[in-house]
Short mmCIF file of C-alpha atoms in Angstrom, two decimals:
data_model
loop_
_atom_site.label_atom_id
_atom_site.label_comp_id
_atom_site.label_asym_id
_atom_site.label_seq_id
_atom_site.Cartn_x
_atom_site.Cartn_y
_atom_site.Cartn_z
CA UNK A 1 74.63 190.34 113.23
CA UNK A 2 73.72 187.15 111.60
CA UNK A 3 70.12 185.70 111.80
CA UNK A 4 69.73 182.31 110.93
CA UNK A 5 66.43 179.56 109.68
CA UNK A 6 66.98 175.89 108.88
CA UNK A 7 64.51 174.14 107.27
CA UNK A 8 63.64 171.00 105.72
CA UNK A 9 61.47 168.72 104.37
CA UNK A 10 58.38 169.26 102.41
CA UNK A 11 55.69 170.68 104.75
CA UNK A 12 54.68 173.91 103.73
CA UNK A 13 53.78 175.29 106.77
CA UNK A 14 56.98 175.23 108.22
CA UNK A 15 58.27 178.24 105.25
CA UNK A 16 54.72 179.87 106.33
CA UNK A 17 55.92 180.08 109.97
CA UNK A 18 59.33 181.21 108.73
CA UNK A 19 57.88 184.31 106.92
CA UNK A 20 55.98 185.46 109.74
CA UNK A 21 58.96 185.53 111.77
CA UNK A 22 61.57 186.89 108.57
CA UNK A 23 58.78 190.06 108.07
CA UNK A 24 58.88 190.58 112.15
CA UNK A 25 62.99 190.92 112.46
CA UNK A 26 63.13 192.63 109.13
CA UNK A 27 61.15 195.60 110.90
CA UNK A 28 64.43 196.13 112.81
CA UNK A 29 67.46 195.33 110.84
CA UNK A 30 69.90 197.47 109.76
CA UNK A 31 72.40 197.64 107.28
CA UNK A 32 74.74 195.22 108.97
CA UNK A 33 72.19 192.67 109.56
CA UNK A 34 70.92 189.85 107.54
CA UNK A 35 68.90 187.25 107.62
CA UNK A 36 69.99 183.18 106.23
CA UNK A 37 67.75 180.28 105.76
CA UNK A 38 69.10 177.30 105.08
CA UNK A 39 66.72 175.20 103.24
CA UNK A 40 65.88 171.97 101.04
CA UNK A 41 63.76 174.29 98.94
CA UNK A 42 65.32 177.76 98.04
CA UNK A 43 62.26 178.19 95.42
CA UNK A 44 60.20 179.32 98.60
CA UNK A 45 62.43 181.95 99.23
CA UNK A 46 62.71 183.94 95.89
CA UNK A 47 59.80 187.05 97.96
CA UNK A 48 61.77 186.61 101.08
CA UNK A 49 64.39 189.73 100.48
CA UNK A 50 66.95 188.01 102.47
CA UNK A 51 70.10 185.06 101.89
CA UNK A 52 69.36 181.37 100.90
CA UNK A 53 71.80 179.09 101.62
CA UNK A 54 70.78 175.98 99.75
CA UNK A 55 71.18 172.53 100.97
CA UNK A 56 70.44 168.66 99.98
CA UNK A 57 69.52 165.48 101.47
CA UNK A 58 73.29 164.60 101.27
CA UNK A 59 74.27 167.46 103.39
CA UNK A 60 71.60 166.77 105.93
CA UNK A 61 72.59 163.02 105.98
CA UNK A 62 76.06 164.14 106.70
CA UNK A 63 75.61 166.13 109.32
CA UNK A 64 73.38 163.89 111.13
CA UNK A 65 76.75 162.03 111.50
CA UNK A 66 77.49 158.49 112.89
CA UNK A 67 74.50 157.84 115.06
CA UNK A 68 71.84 159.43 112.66
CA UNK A 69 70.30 162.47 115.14
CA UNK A 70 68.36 164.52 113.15
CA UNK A 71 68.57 167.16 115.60
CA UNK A 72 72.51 167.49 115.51
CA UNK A 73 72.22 169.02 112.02
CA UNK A 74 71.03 172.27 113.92
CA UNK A 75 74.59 172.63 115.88
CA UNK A 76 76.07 171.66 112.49
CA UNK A 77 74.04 174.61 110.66
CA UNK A 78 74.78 176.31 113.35
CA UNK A 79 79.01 175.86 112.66
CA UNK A 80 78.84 176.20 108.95
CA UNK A 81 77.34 179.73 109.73
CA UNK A 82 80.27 181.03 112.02
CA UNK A 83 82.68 179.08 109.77
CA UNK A 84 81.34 181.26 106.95
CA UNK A 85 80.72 184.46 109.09
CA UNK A 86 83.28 184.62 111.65
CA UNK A 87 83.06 188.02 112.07
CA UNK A 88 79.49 188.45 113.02
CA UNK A 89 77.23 187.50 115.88
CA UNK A 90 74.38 185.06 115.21
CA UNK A 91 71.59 184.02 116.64
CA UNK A 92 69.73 180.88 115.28
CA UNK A 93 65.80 180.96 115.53
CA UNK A 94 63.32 178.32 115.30
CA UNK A 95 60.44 178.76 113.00
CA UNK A 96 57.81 179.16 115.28
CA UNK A 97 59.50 182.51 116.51
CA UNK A 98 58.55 186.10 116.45
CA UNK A 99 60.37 189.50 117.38
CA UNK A 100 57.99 191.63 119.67
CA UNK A 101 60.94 193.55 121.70
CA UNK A 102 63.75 195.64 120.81
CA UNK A 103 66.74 193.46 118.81
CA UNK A 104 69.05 196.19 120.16
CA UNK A 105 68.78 194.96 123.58
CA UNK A 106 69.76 191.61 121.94
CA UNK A 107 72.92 192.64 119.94
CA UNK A 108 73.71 194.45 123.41
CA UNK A 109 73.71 191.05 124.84
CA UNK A 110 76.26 189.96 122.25
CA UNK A 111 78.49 193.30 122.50
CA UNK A 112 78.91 192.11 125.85
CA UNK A 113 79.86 188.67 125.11
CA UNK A 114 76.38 186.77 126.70
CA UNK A 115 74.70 184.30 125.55
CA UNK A 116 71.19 183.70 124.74
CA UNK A 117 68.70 181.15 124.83
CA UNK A 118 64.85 181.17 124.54
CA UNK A 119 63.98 180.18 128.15
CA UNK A 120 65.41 178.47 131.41
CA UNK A 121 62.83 175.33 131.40
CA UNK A 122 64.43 173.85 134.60
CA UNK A 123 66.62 171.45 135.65
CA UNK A 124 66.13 168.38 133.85
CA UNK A 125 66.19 165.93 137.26
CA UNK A 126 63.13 167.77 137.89
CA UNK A 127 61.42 167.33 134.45
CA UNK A 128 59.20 164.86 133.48
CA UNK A 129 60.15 161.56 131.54
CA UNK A 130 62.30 161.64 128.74
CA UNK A 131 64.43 164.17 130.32
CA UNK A 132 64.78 163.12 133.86
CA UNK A 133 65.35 159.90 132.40
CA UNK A 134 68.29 162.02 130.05
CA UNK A 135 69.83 163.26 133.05
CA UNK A 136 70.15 160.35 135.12
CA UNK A 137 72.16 158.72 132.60
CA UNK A 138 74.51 161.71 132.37
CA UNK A 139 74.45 162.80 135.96
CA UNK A 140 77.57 163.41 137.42
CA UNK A 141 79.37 162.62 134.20
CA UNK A 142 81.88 164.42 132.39
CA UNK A 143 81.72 165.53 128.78
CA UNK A 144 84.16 168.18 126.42
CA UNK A 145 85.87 168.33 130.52
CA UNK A 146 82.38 169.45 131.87
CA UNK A 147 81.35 167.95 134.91
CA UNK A 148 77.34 167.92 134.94
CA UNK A 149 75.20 169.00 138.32
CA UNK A 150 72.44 170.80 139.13
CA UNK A 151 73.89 174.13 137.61
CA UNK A 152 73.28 172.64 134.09
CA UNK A 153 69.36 173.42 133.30
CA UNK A 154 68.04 172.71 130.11
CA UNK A 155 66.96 176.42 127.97
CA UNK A 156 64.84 175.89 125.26
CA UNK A 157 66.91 175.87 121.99
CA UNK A 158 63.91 177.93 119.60
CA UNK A 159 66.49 180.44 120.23
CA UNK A 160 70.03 180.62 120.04
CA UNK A 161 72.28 183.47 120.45
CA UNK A 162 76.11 183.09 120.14
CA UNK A 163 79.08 185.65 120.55
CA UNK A 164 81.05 185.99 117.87
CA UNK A 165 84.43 186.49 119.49
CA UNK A 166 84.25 182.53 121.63
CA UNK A 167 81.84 181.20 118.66
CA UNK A 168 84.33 178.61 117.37
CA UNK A 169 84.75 177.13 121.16
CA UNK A 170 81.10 177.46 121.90
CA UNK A 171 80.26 175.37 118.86
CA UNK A 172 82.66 172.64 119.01
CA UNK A 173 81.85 171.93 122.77
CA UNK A 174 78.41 171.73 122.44
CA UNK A 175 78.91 169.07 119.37
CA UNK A 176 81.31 167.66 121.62
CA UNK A 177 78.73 166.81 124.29
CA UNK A 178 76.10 165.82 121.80
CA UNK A 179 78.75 163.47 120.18
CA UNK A 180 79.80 161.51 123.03
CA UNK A 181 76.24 161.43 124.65
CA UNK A 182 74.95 159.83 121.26
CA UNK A 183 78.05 157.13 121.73
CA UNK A 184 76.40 156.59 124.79
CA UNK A 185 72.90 156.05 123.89
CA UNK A 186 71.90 158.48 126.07
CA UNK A 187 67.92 159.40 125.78
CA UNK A 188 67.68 161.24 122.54
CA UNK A 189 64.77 163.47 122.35
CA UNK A 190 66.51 166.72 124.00
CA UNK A 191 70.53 166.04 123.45
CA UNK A 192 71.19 169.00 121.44
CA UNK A 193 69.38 171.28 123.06
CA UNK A 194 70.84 170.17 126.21
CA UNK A 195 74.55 170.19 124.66
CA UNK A 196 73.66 173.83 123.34
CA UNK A 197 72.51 175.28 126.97
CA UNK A 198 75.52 173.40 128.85
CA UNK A 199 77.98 174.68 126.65
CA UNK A 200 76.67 178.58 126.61
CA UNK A 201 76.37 177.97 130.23
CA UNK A 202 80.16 177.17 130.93
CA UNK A 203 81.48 179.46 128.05
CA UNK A 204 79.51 182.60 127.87
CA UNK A 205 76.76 183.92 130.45
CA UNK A 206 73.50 182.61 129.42
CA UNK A 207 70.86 185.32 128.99
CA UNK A 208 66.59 184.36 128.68
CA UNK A 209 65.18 186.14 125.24
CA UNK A 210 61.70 185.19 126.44
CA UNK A 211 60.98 188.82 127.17
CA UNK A 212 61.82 189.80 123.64
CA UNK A 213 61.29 186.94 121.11
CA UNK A 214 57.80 184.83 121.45
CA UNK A 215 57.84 181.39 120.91
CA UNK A 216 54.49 179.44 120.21
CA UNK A 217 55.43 176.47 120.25
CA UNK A 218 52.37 175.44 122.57
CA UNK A 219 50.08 177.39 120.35
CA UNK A 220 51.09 176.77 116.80
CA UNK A 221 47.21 175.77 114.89
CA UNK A 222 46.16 179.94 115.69
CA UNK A 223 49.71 181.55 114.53
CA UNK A 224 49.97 179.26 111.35
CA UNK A 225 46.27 180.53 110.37
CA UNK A 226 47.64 183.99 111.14
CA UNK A 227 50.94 183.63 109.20
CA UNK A 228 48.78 182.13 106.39
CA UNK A 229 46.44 184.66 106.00
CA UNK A 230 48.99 187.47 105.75
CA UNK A 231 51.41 185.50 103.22
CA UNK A 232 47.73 185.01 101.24
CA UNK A 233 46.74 188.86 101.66
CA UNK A 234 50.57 189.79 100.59
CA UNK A 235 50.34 187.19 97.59
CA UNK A 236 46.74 188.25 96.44
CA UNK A 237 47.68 192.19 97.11
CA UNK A 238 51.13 191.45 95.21
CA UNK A 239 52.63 193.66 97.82
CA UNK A 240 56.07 194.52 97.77
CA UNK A 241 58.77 193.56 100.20
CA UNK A 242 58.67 196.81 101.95
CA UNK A 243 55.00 196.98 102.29
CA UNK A 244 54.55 193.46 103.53
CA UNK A 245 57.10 194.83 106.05
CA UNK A 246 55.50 197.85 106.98
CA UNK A 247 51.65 196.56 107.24
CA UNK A 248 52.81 193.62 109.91
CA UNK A 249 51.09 195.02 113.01
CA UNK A 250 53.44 193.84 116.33
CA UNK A 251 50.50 194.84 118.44
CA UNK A 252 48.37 191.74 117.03
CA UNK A 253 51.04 189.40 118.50
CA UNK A 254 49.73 190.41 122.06
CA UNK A 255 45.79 188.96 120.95
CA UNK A 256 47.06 185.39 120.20
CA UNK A 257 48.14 183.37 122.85
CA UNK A 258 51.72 182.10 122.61
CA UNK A 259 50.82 178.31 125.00
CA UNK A 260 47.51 176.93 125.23
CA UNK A 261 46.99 173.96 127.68
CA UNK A 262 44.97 171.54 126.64
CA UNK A 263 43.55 168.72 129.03
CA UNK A 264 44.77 165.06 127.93
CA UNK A 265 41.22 163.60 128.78
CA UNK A 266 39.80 166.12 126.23
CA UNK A 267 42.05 164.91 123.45
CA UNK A 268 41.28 161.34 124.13
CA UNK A 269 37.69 162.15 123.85
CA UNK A 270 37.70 163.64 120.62
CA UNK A 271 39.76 160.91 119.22
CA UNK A 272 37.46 158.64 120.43
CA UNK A 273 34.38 160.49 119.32
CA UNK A 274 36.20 160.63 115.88
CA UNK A 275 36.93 156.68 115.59
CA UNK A 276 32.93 156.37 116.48
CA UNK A 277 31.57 158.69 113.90
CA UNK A 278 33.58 158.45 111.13
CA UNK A 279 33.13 160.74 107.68
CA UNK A 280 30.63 158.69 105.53
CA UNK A 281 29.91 159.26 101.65
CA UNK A 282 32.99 160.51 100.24
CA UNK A 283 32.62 161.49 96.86
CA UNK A 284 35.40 163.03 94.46
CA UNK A 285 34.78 164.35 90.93
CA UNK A 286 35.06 162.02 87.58
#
């Protein structure tokens, strides 16, 4: 099985985030595992133990293709890998990711020719906003010969697990569907993660890995200080690879929460008691 990280750009604390989740998977590989990340800055990578796959600002352009959605280059990342790897299962994870369960169950899944995705979030008609909006321009509509309705939900896309033996049909449907919707102008924010869940939907059963990878995407300030401080204990300790393995603790991921709600009104307030009482008397050194 094939694990696979994209990530671009220079903000360091998306690589952080990635290391936290590389050290928690590498606790349960085996020999017939590994782990990719395909990256704008391999340097990162060289304490990482696993495959870089190199990329540049061309190759992201590219695969942005005609309408310039950034978030098509995942599904393209996504085909290069079972291009390369046909052979092999994969299962595409989002930064902000950690393994907590058993990956066996997972590979299982893929034995049996399922699907996975992080989490059923609904049906989009019944979403707020930008995604009810999304679906009532492509309700009832048909796309790569799928007719959408209410069977369609939306999974979150933070994980995405993929069948190797229909991977090549799987792939090119769901850039199918983002294709034509972008020709459409439909509402952009969610395309390819909708594109993603309609074609593992219709393709290959669709299985929730909620129960086995955690996603903190609603909590991200507390698990970046976490990831931080072991990457700095691991730098500062000059650990090796193994140990760094070893020492992670998967009982700690049950202390920090994985969504925090905060209340709207609150947020406006501190912005607006930052704007009033601004930082005075800056100084730097000479």
């Amino acid at each position: 099985m094939n694990i696979l990280y994209i990530i671009f750009g220079e903000k360091i604390v998306y690589h952080i985030q990635a290391y936290l989740s590389i050290r928690s998977f590498q606790k349960q590989l085996n020999d017939s595992d590994n782990i990719f990340v395909m990256t704008t800055r391999p340097e990162l990578y060289a304490h990482s133990g696993i495959n870089v796959i190199p990329v540049d600002d061309k190759t992201i352009n590219d695969w942005e293709g005609e309408y310039h959605f950034f978030w098509r280059v995942k599904i393209k990342a996504i085909e290069y890998m079972i291009e390369h790897y046909p052979d092999s299962h994969l299962i595409y994870l989002d930064t902000d990711t950690f393994l907590y369960g058993q990956l066996n169950t997972l590979k299982e899944y893929l034995n049996q020719g399922l699907a996975l995705m992080h989490k059923d979030e609904g049906h989009p008609s019944q979403m707020m906003t930008k995604s009810k909006r999304m679906w009532n321009q492509v309700a009832n509509r048909t796309y790569s010969g799928i007719t959408l309705g209410l069977q369609h939900h939306m999974f979150n896309a933070g994980v995405v697990g993929i069948p190797k033996d229909n991977a090549r049909k799987i792939v090119a449907t769901a850039l199918g569907i983002c294709d034509l919707m972008l020709s459409e102008n439909v509402e952009r924010i969610v395309i390819e993660q909708y594109s993603l869940s309609i074609a593992l939907y219709e393709l290959a059963h669709l299985k929730e890995a909620e129960k086995i990878i955690g996603h903190y995407w609603g909590n991200k300030s507390e698990w970046e200080q976490y990831a931080s401080e072991l990457l700095a204990k691991a730098y500062m300790t000059g650990s090796a690879i193994s140990e760094e393995i070893e020492k992670l603790d998967v009982s700690t991921f049950y202390k920090i929460p994985v969504y925090i709600h905060q209340s709207s009104t609150g947020k406006k307030l501190h912005r607006l008691i930052d704007d009033c009482f601004k930082d005075k008397d800056i100084k730097y050194i000479e």
